[in-house]
XYZ file of C-alpha atoms in Angstrom:
561
model
C 124.987 132.752 75.596
C 123.491 135.253 73.163
C 120.794 137.914 73.358
C 118.420 137.479 70.409
C 116.679 140.471 68.814
C 113.002 140.974 69.698
C 110.706 139.078 67.267
C 110.101 141.146 64.129
C 112.626 143.827 65.121
C 115.889 144.739 63.375
C 119.183 143.191 64.449
C 121.502 140.286 63.795
C 119.517 137.015 63.707
C 122.444 135.195 65.356
C 122.124 137.594 68.271
C 124.657 139.435 70.349
C 127.210 137.313 72.221
C 127.114 137.829 75.993
C 129.798 137.146 78.618
C 128.901 134.294 80.976
C 130.461 132.956 84.139
C 129.718 130.161 86.521
C 129.822 131.114 90.191
C 129.568 128.900 93.263
C 126.027 128.557 94.594
C 125.599 125.452 96.769
C 126.805 121.889 97.129
C 124.092 120.971 94.625
C 124.648 123.349 91.718
C 126.460 126.477 90.593
C 124.963 129.772 89.436
C 125.114 130.830 85.784
C 125.641 134.599 85.558
C 124.953 136.281 82.210
C 125.925 139.915 81.712
C 123.366 141.907 79.695
C 124.508 144.876 77.531
C 122.217 147.209 79.453
C 119.936 146.925 82.451
C 116.498 145.693 81.303
C 113.281 147.520 82.164
C 110.754 145.874 84.457
C 108.384 143.814 82.332
C 110.673 143.839 79.276
C 110.759 140.545 77.366
C 114.261 139.221 76.635
C 115.136 136.272 74.422
C 118.306 134.519 75.560
C 119.951 131.696 73.650
C 122.110 129.505 75.900
C 124.287 126.834 74.353
C 125.013 124.156 76.953
C 125.815 120.508 77.402
C 124.351 118.411 80.208
C 124.076 114.834 81.320
C 126.637 114.337 84.080
C 124.568 115.755 86.948
C 122.196 114.007 89.366
C 119.042 115.135 87.511
C 119.759 112.957 84.471
C 119.828 109.193 85.053
C 121.473 106.915 82.501
C 120.570 103.248 82.896
C 122.484 100.398 81.365
C 120.412 97.613 79.747
C 120.711 95.424 82.868
C 119.059 98.152 84.969
C 115.893 97.977 82.844
C 113.107 95.410 82.915
C 113.795 94.227 79.360
C 117.588 94.111 79.844
C 118.138 94.727 76.093
C 118.517 98.482 75.585
C 119.707 101.434 77.663
C 117.257 103.969 79.100
C 117.456 107.557 80.330
C 115.136 109.575 82.507
C 115.236 112.861 84.357
C 114.086 113.522 87.926
C 113.658 117.198 88.745
C 112.204 117.290 92.247
C 113.424 118.974 94.322
C 116.416 120.842 92.872
C 117.922 118.459 90.330
C 116.687 119.937 87.031
C 119.419 122.582 87.245
C 121.747 119.777 86.105
C 119.466 119.007 83.124
C 119.031 122.528 81.658
C 119.729 126.115 82.794
C 116.645 127.379 84.630
C 115.306 129.333 87.576
C 115.293 126.172 89.639
C 112.812 127.241 92.299
C 109.153 126.263 92.659
C 108.295 129.970 93.015
C 108.737 130.577 89.244
C 106.341 129.039 86.691
C 106.644 128.942 82.895
C 105.462 127.130 79.767
C 108.013 125.181 77.711
C 108.573 123.446 74.409
C 111.239 120.923 73.419
C 112.534 119.142 70.330
C 114.166 115.809 71.117
C 116.031 113.681 68.581
C 116.698 110.087 69.632
C 118.349 107.045 68.025
C 116.343 104.545 65.969
C 114.439 102.057 68.159
C 113.874 104.547 70.990
C 110.911 106.715 71.937
C 110.946 110.019 73.826
C 108.143 111.190 76.131
C 107.881 114.349 78.249
C 105.583 115.984 80.799
C 103.833 118.050 78.130
C 100.311 118.803 76.941
C 101.148 117.904 73.304
C 103.405 115.227 71.810
C 104.184 114.832 68.136
C 106.511 112.449 66.310
C 108.253 113.927 63.256
C 110.665 112.382 60.746
C 114.187 111.270 61.740
C 112.942 109.956 65.070
C 112.450 113.502 66.338
C 109.770 114.288 68.916
C 108.267 117.733 69.529
C 106.667 118.611 72.880
C 104.736 121.618 74.152
C 103.506 122.351 77.657
C 100.853 125.046 77.322
C 100.237 125.561 81.063
C 102.786 127.317 83.315
C 104.646 124.887 85.596
C 107.646 125.109 87.982
C 111.034 123.805 86.783
C 110.893 120.599 88.856
C 107.935 119.264 86.830
C 109.752 119.157 83.478
C 110.680 115.545 82.776
C 112.023 113.499 79.873
C 112.299 109.766 79.268
C 114.022 108.050 76.350
C 113.841 104.291 76.111
C 112.420 101.264 74.400
C 108.851 102.029 75.465
C 105.374 101.425 74.054
C 101.893 102.557 75.077
C 98.367 101.193 75.474
C 95.101 103.062 76.032
C 93.395 102.528 79.402
C 90.785 105.296 79.306
C 89.384 108.188 77.247
C 92.263 110.492 78.250
C 94.782 108.006 79.607
C 97.329 105.539 78.369
C 100.040 103.531 80.083
C 103.637 103.595 78.856
C 106.101 100.832 79.705
C 108.840 98.649 78.321
C 107.333 96.079 75.914
C 107.755 93.245 78.457
C 105.590 95.110 81.010
C 102.906 96.686 78.821
C 100.363 93.846 79.100
C 100.621 93.796 82.905
C 100.335 97.603 83.024
C 97.241 97.626 80.826
C 95.577 94.880 82.835
C 96.289 96.577 86.184
C 95.029 100.032 85.179
C 92.426 99.496 82.436
C 89.355 101.595 83.245
C 90.364 102.624 86.772
C 92.123 105.932 86.052
C 89.134 107.682 84.535
C 87.071 106.846 87.637
C 89.645 108.584 89.877
C 89.901 111.611 87.547
C 86.121 112.054 87.483
C 85.891 111.942 91.282
C 88.839 114.360 91.538
C 87.120 116.805 89.181
C 83.865 116.558 91.130
C 85.708 117.377 94.364
C 88.411 119.853 93.323
C 87.341 121.370 89.996
C 88.368 120.884 86.346
C 91.377 118.745 85.427
C 93.380 121.277 83.386
C 96.202 119.132 81.991
C 94.394 117.408 79.093
C 95.771 113.872 79.246
C 96.672 111.808 82.294
C 99.159 109.135 81.243
C 101.253 106.827 83.413
C 104.788 105.704 82.653
C 106.059 102.562 84.403
C 109.722 103.180 85.104
C 112.589 100.697 85.331
C 112.987 98.977 88.728
C 115.762 101.350 89.848
C 113.389 104.347 89.924
C 113.783 105.686 93.491
C 110.201 106.837 94.144
C 106.728 105.363 94.288
C 105.541 108.012 91.880
C 106.503 111.402 90.503
C 103.594 113.633 89.532
C 105.054 115.023 86.296
C 102.068 116.764 84.659
C 100.248 114.811 81.893
C 102.658 111.911 82.497
C 103.057 110.495 86.011
C 106.198 108.367 86.484
C 105.631 105.338 88.753
C 107.580 102.420 90.160
C 106.947 99.030 88.509
C 106.291 97.783 92.079
C 102.717 99.034 91.462
C 102.159 96.142 89.052
C 101.021 93.916 91.895
C 98.603 91.967 89.694
C 95.614 92.660 91.954
C 95.091 96.449 91.723
C 95.926 96.641 95.425
C 98.403 99.537 95.220
C 96.324 101.997 93.223
C 96.333 104.449 96.143
C 99.731 105.615 94.820
C 98.031 106.517 91.525
C 95.252 108.339 93.409
C 97.987 110.262 95.228
C 99.687 111.297 91.981
C 96.332 112.205 90.373
C 95.595 114.412 93.413
C 98.785 116.357 92.684
C 97.054 117.558 89.491
C 95.339 120.091 91.784
C 97.614 120.259 94.850
C 101.267 120.688 93.894
C 101.050 121.047 90.131
C 98.273 123.658 89.937
C 98.761 125.286 93.367
C 102.441 124.952 94.271
C 104.581 125.540 97.361
C 106.689 128.658 96.693
C 109.577 127.197 98.714
C 110.655 123.641 99.560
C 110.561 124.599 103.252
C 106.750 124.482 102.962
C 106.556 121.178 101.069
C 103.528 120.254 103.222
C 101.432 122.597 101.026
C 102.075 120.143 98.184
C 102.020 116.894 100.134
C 99.693 117.448 103.101
C 96.925 118.708 100.828
C 97.611 115.895 98.361
C 97.342 113.247 101.108
C 94.044 114.825 102.162
C 92.795 114.903 98.549
C 93.946 111.309 97.960
C 91.968 110.142 100.990
C 88.906 112.137 99.909
C 88.960 110.395 96.496
C 89.631 107.039 98.153
C 86.666 107.557 100.513
C 84.360 108.244 97.573
C 85.626 105.226 95.608
C 86.438 102.624 98.293
C 84.526 103.861 101.338
C 85.528 105.220 104.727
C 86.636 102.028 106.557
C 89.234 101.149 103.909
C 90.489 104.752 103.675
C 90.851 104.987 107.469
C 92.845 101.749 107.424
C 95.180 103.164 104.740
C 95.498 106.397 106.772
C 96.351 104.323 109.866
C 99.283 102.735 108.012
C 100.385 106.281 107.113
C 100.185 107.305 110.759
C 102.312 104.271 111.688
C 104.979 105.470 109.208
C 104.949 108.915 110.826
C 105.290 107.279 114.258
C 108.271 105.183 113.050
C 109.902 108.281 111.540
C 109.475 110.377 114.692
C 110.694 107.538 116.908
C 113.795 107.205 114.711
C 114.653 110.928 114.627
C 113.256 112.048 117.997
C 110.067 114.120 118.029
C 111.790 117.448 118.519
C 114.062 117.056 115.486
C 113.825 120.301 113.434
C 112.702 118.326 110.357
C 109.537 117.372 112.259
C 108.033 120.816 111.717
C 105.749 121.650 108.810
C 107.766 124.785 108.087
C 111.379 123.703 107.642
C 114.053 126.372 107.485
C 116.202 125.726 104.418
C 118.766 128.518 104.687
C 120.413 129.202 101.306
C 123.717 129.859 103.092
C 123.631 126.546 104.966
C 123.696 124.386 101.853
C 120.848 122.202 103.057
C 119.853 120.249 99.977
C 116.034 120.198 100.021
C 116.209 116.520 98.954
C 117.825 115.685 102.296
C 114.791 117.014 104.164
C 112.483 114.426 102.528
C 110.573 112.514 105.229
C 107.057 111.559 106.379
C 106.316 114.853 108.188
C 105.057 117.015 105.283
C 102.875 114.098 104.138
C 101.306 112.761 107.309
C 101.619 115.695 109.729
C 100.540 117.918 106.824
C 97.532 115.627 106.342
C 96.691 116.036 110.047
C 96.817 119.840 109.763
C 94.517 119.875 106.714
C 92.232 117.456 108.586
C 92.285 119.854 111.551
C 91.174 122.705 109.265
C 88.321 120.458 108.042
C 87.492 119.661 111.677
C 87.272 123.397 112.481
C 84.775 123.792 109.617
C 82.856 120.779 110.894
C 81.065 119.993 107.634
C 82.611 117.893 104.865
C 80.770 119.428 101.919
C 81.594 122.954 103.131
C 85.259 122.007 103.407
C 85.176 120.368 99.947
C 83.758 123.645 98.587
C 86.588 125.520 100.309
C 89.197 123.258 98.667
C 87.648 123.901 95.256
C 87.662 127.685 95.905
C 91.278 127.473 97.121
C 92.407 125.730 93.929
C 90.497 128.229 91.821
C 91.952 131.200 93.701
C 95.613 130.115 93.489
C 95.738 128.012 90.288
C 98.971 128.421 88.273
C 100.523 130.269 91.235
C 103.165 129.448 93.846
C 102.137 130.310 97.388
C 103.194 130.219 101.041
C 101.421 128.710 104.049
C 100.485 132.241 105.103
C 98.596 132.686 101.794
C 96.751 129.406 102.401
C 95.786 130.145 105.999
C 94.789 133.754 105.286
C 92.526 132.524 102.482
C 91.033 129.912 104.844
C 90.157 132.581 107.438
C 88.786 134.923 104.746
C 86.638 132.136 103.331
C 85.228 131.300 106.783
C 84.831 134.750 108.447
C 82.885 133.195 111.338
C 85.969 131.060 112.167
C 88.223 134.100 111.859
C 86.009 135.936 114.357
C 86.238 133.008 116.765
C 90.052 133.242 116.585
C 90.546 129.609 115.513
C 94.120 130.409 114.470
C 95.122 130.794 118.124
C 93.259 128.117 120.102
C 95.702 127.173 122.915
C 97.657 124.041 121.946
C 96.362 124.134 118.364
C 97.700 127.532 117.208
C 98.408 127.686 113.465
C 101.859 128.980 114.433
C 102.457 125.893 116.566
C 101.364 123.599 113.724
C 103.866 125.269 111.415
C 106.842 125.989 113.640
C 106.910 123.508 116.538
C 108.418 120.084 115.829
C 106.747 116.920 117.072
C 103.620 114.812 116.973
C 100.537 116.508 115.429
C 98.410 118.314 118.048
C 95.257 116.920 116.390
C 94.692 113.478 114.871
C 91.685 112.804 112.634
C 89.354 110.075 113.866
C 90.209 106.820 112.084
C 87.742 104.688 114.081
C 85.628 103.765 111.014
C 88.638 101.619 110.071
C 88.300 99.618 113.294
C 86.194 96.913 111.636
C 89.228 96.136 109.454
C 91.918 96.929 112.050
C 90.571 95.042 115.054
C 90.878 91.535 113.536
C 94.450 92.393 112.451
C 95.302 93.612 115.964
C 93.811 90.486 117.540
C 95.703 88.193 115.186
C 99.001 89.997 115.909
C 98.343 89.565 119.662
C 97.835 85.827 119.144
C 101.143 85.485 117.260
C 103.037 87.449 119.927
C 102.001 85.055 122.721
C 104.552 82.844 124.472
C 102.563 79.734 123.702
C 100.628 79.919 120.467
C 96.867 79.294 120.611
C 96.731 77.574 117.222
C 93.000 76.940 117.478
C 92.255 80.670 117.753
C 94.823 81.487 115.032
C 93.346 78.934 112.607
C 89.847 80.278 113.269
C 90.887 83.628 111.691
C 90.783 83.425 107.920
C 93.025 86.023 106.292
C 92.456 84.846 102.713
C 89.821 87.520 102.139
C 91.829 90.378 103.646
C 92.771 93.291 101.402
C 96.405 94.287 101.073
C 96.212 97.160 103.554
C 94.664 94.894 106.166
C 97.630 92.544 105.784
C 100.019 95.521 105.872
C 98.387 96.719 109.088
C 98.686 93.223 110.586
C 102.397 93.065 109.681
C 102.988 96.540 111.133
C 101.489 95.255 114.414
C 103.682 92.123 114.311
C 106.745 94.277 113.623
C 105.946 96.507 116.613
C 105.737 93.383 118.822
C 108.950 91.866 117.413
C 111.142 90.111 118.269
C 108.433 87.513 118.877
C 108.975 84.500 121.156
C 111.359 81.880 119.700
C 109.928 79.941 116.756
C 106.757 82.014 116.292
C 107.855 83.838 113.139
C 108.979 80.585 111.552
C 105.499 79.133 112.132
C 103.833 82.332 110.925
C 105.866 82.146 107.719
C 104.816 78.539 107.118
C 101.171 79.206 107.872
C 100.741 82.258 105.610
C 102.591 81.802 102.303
C 100.290 84.602 101.060
C 102.467 86.865 103.214
C 105.894 85.242 103.370
C 105.970 84.488 99.627
C 104.107 87.650 98.552
C 105.039 89.434 95.338
C 103.362 92.641 96.531
C 106.111 95.149 97.412
C 104.329 96.624 100.461
C 103.985 93.135 101.939
C 107.544 92.170 100.958
C 108.962 95.257 102.694
C 107.207 94.456 105.967
C 107.990 90.752 105.804
C 111.683 91.576 105.281
C 111.592 93.959 108.271
C 110.041 91.198 110.409
C 112.631 88.645 109.204
C 115.443 91.023 110.229
C 113.955 92.088 113.567
C 113.494 88.426 114.519
C 116.866 87.220 113.167
C 115.152 84.637 110.968
C 118.343 83.677 109.158
C 116.607 81.037 107.056
C 114.825 83.861 105.184
C 117.604 86.452 104.883
C 117.736 85.565 101.189
C 114.284 87.180 100.816
C 115.724 90.509 101.967
C 118.519 90.177 99.429
C 116.112 89.218 96.627
C 113.801 92.133 97.363
C 116.664 94.644 97.321
C 117.931 93.129 94.067
C 114.485 93.416 92.465
C 113.895 97.181 92.920
C 115.538 100.379 94.157
C 112.693 102.426 95.612
C 113.994 104.707 98.367
C 111.107 104.037 100.770
C 111.778 100.271 100.596
C 115.558 100.352 100.368
C 116.606 102.661 103.212
C 114.488 101.112 106.017
C 115.906 97.668 105.197
C 119.514 98.882 105.248
C 118.826 100.685 108.548
C 117.381 97.465 109.975
C 120.325 95.374 108.741
C 122.903 97.856 110.033
C 121.162 98.083 113.403
C 121.111 94.285 113.743
C 123.621 91.475 114.227
C 127.028 90.782 112.669
C 125.230 88.524 110.184
C 122.758 91.204 109.066
C 125.566 93.780 108.775
C 127.453 91.394 106.504
C 124.236 90.866 104.517
C 123.926 94.660 104.122
C 127.479 95.034 102.803
C 127.171 92.066 100.453
C 123.795 93.232 99.077
C 124.920 96.823 98.616
C 128.123 95.929 96.781
C 126.068 93.808 94.377
C 123.216 96.289 93.820
C 124.891 99.719 94.113
C 125.281 100.217 90.329
C 121.549 99.767 89.786
C 120.510 102.334 92.432
C 119.786 106.019 91.853
C 122.796 108.117 92.892
C 120.867 109.807 95.750
C 119.822 106.414 97.117
C 123.392 105.094 96.805
C 124.601 108.038 98.884
C 121.918 107.566 101.556
C 122.792 103.863 101.862
C 126.525 104.717 102.090
C 125.692 107.045 104.997
C 123.776 104.278 106.777
C 126.633 101.788 106.260
C 129.279 104.314 107.331
C 130.859 104.334 103.854
C 130.211 108.035 103.150
C 133.197 110.292 102.549
């Protein structure tokens, strides 16, 4: 490392060499200590030059050609959230610090580099120059290098993908993104990031989406061919205000990013698709929260909105990832809206909140204090300490949310799905009643809700699932990942050995964490045959999984060191 002279001042242009040492920090990174020649003054600007080499750590993912969609050329991407960018470049790797950045990236011929930056310029020698002009936390810096091309899908949006996927990506998203952005701006205030582009990642990408500013990374599972999974895009767009603009200062209060984003996503969805559909989607989210809390036990410490991540305990924030900050966080934001009692007043509050804290990192106390200041009449009423619904209880007591928003407008879509699941769970099937229900016109989330109901009732009486599979190829042969996940779970829960190959195929086709882990848990919790299937599938697919996902699966299968 070297200390460079202040711009325009005297001094050696090469700078003054500084002693550096690496000290232990946590199981997921070490601390870089740099000794300065003298103690700096508060507010003094220092220019440090750090010469480093990176690439081995978990933040940088190197894919072989067979892990890509095109299978011809290698690919690399970075994933910063939560604390992985420290293995990509030296930084203050905490969401409490925000900064602008620039980067110059030279790549081999035949490759393109893209980053989460407000400007992107290609220079000679296959060198790309990026600038991010807005301050962001370290976890939002992201780089991809691969054989990728782009296509415009809106006035400020393009899709990026491998050449073999670009047509599908353009078709799926042409014209829809701008509609979501416009609604988002109407609700939450100006979109400050300039462009909103989407990059379709290789199948091994472990997440549904990652809201890197200006350039959201998404799973190729979203290319369903019928625009049915765009709610993931609405979620990532919502992060443009909640998460990227107003950021949780610590990962222990991740719900400030995700609970508000779920609320914002469902506000946009309500404006675009209407209340019944949005309530149905929210009901599937609630079912995921129920499954998670049943699996961990309600009083598990992770089932609080404020999670204690003690620096001394070496809790990797990535290991705390679960449904709670998303869906319980959504319930808390919905409870705040319920206290206000008027949607347009609460929308105005959200816009004021974004405006007040934009480009800052904040705590839940900041949020709740601002809420009570904004609504003095609620503060006077003492809404922060209503017995059973105390803000403190919301934050610090694990378990099921004390308040659940009313999802009854979704009943018109849910009730038929519930009735059909009842029919299929009966000891003797009433085929006449089953055939009278036409599911051809159902939207994806209605089918998802139906399958969730079937899964809850499983194992079904002998032979029922086999008949269900035959009757609804739209479900049992679906290409849509959300449907495939649930069908695979039903196959496993009902020991439908004839279709175990579908579980294997699905796990071979993609490596998304939210699809992969539940299926391994189901296989490991099942019979000898499903345990063998788990081992066989994992040994074949391990190399194509993200290292975090590999480790989580090893834990499930008892292979962890």
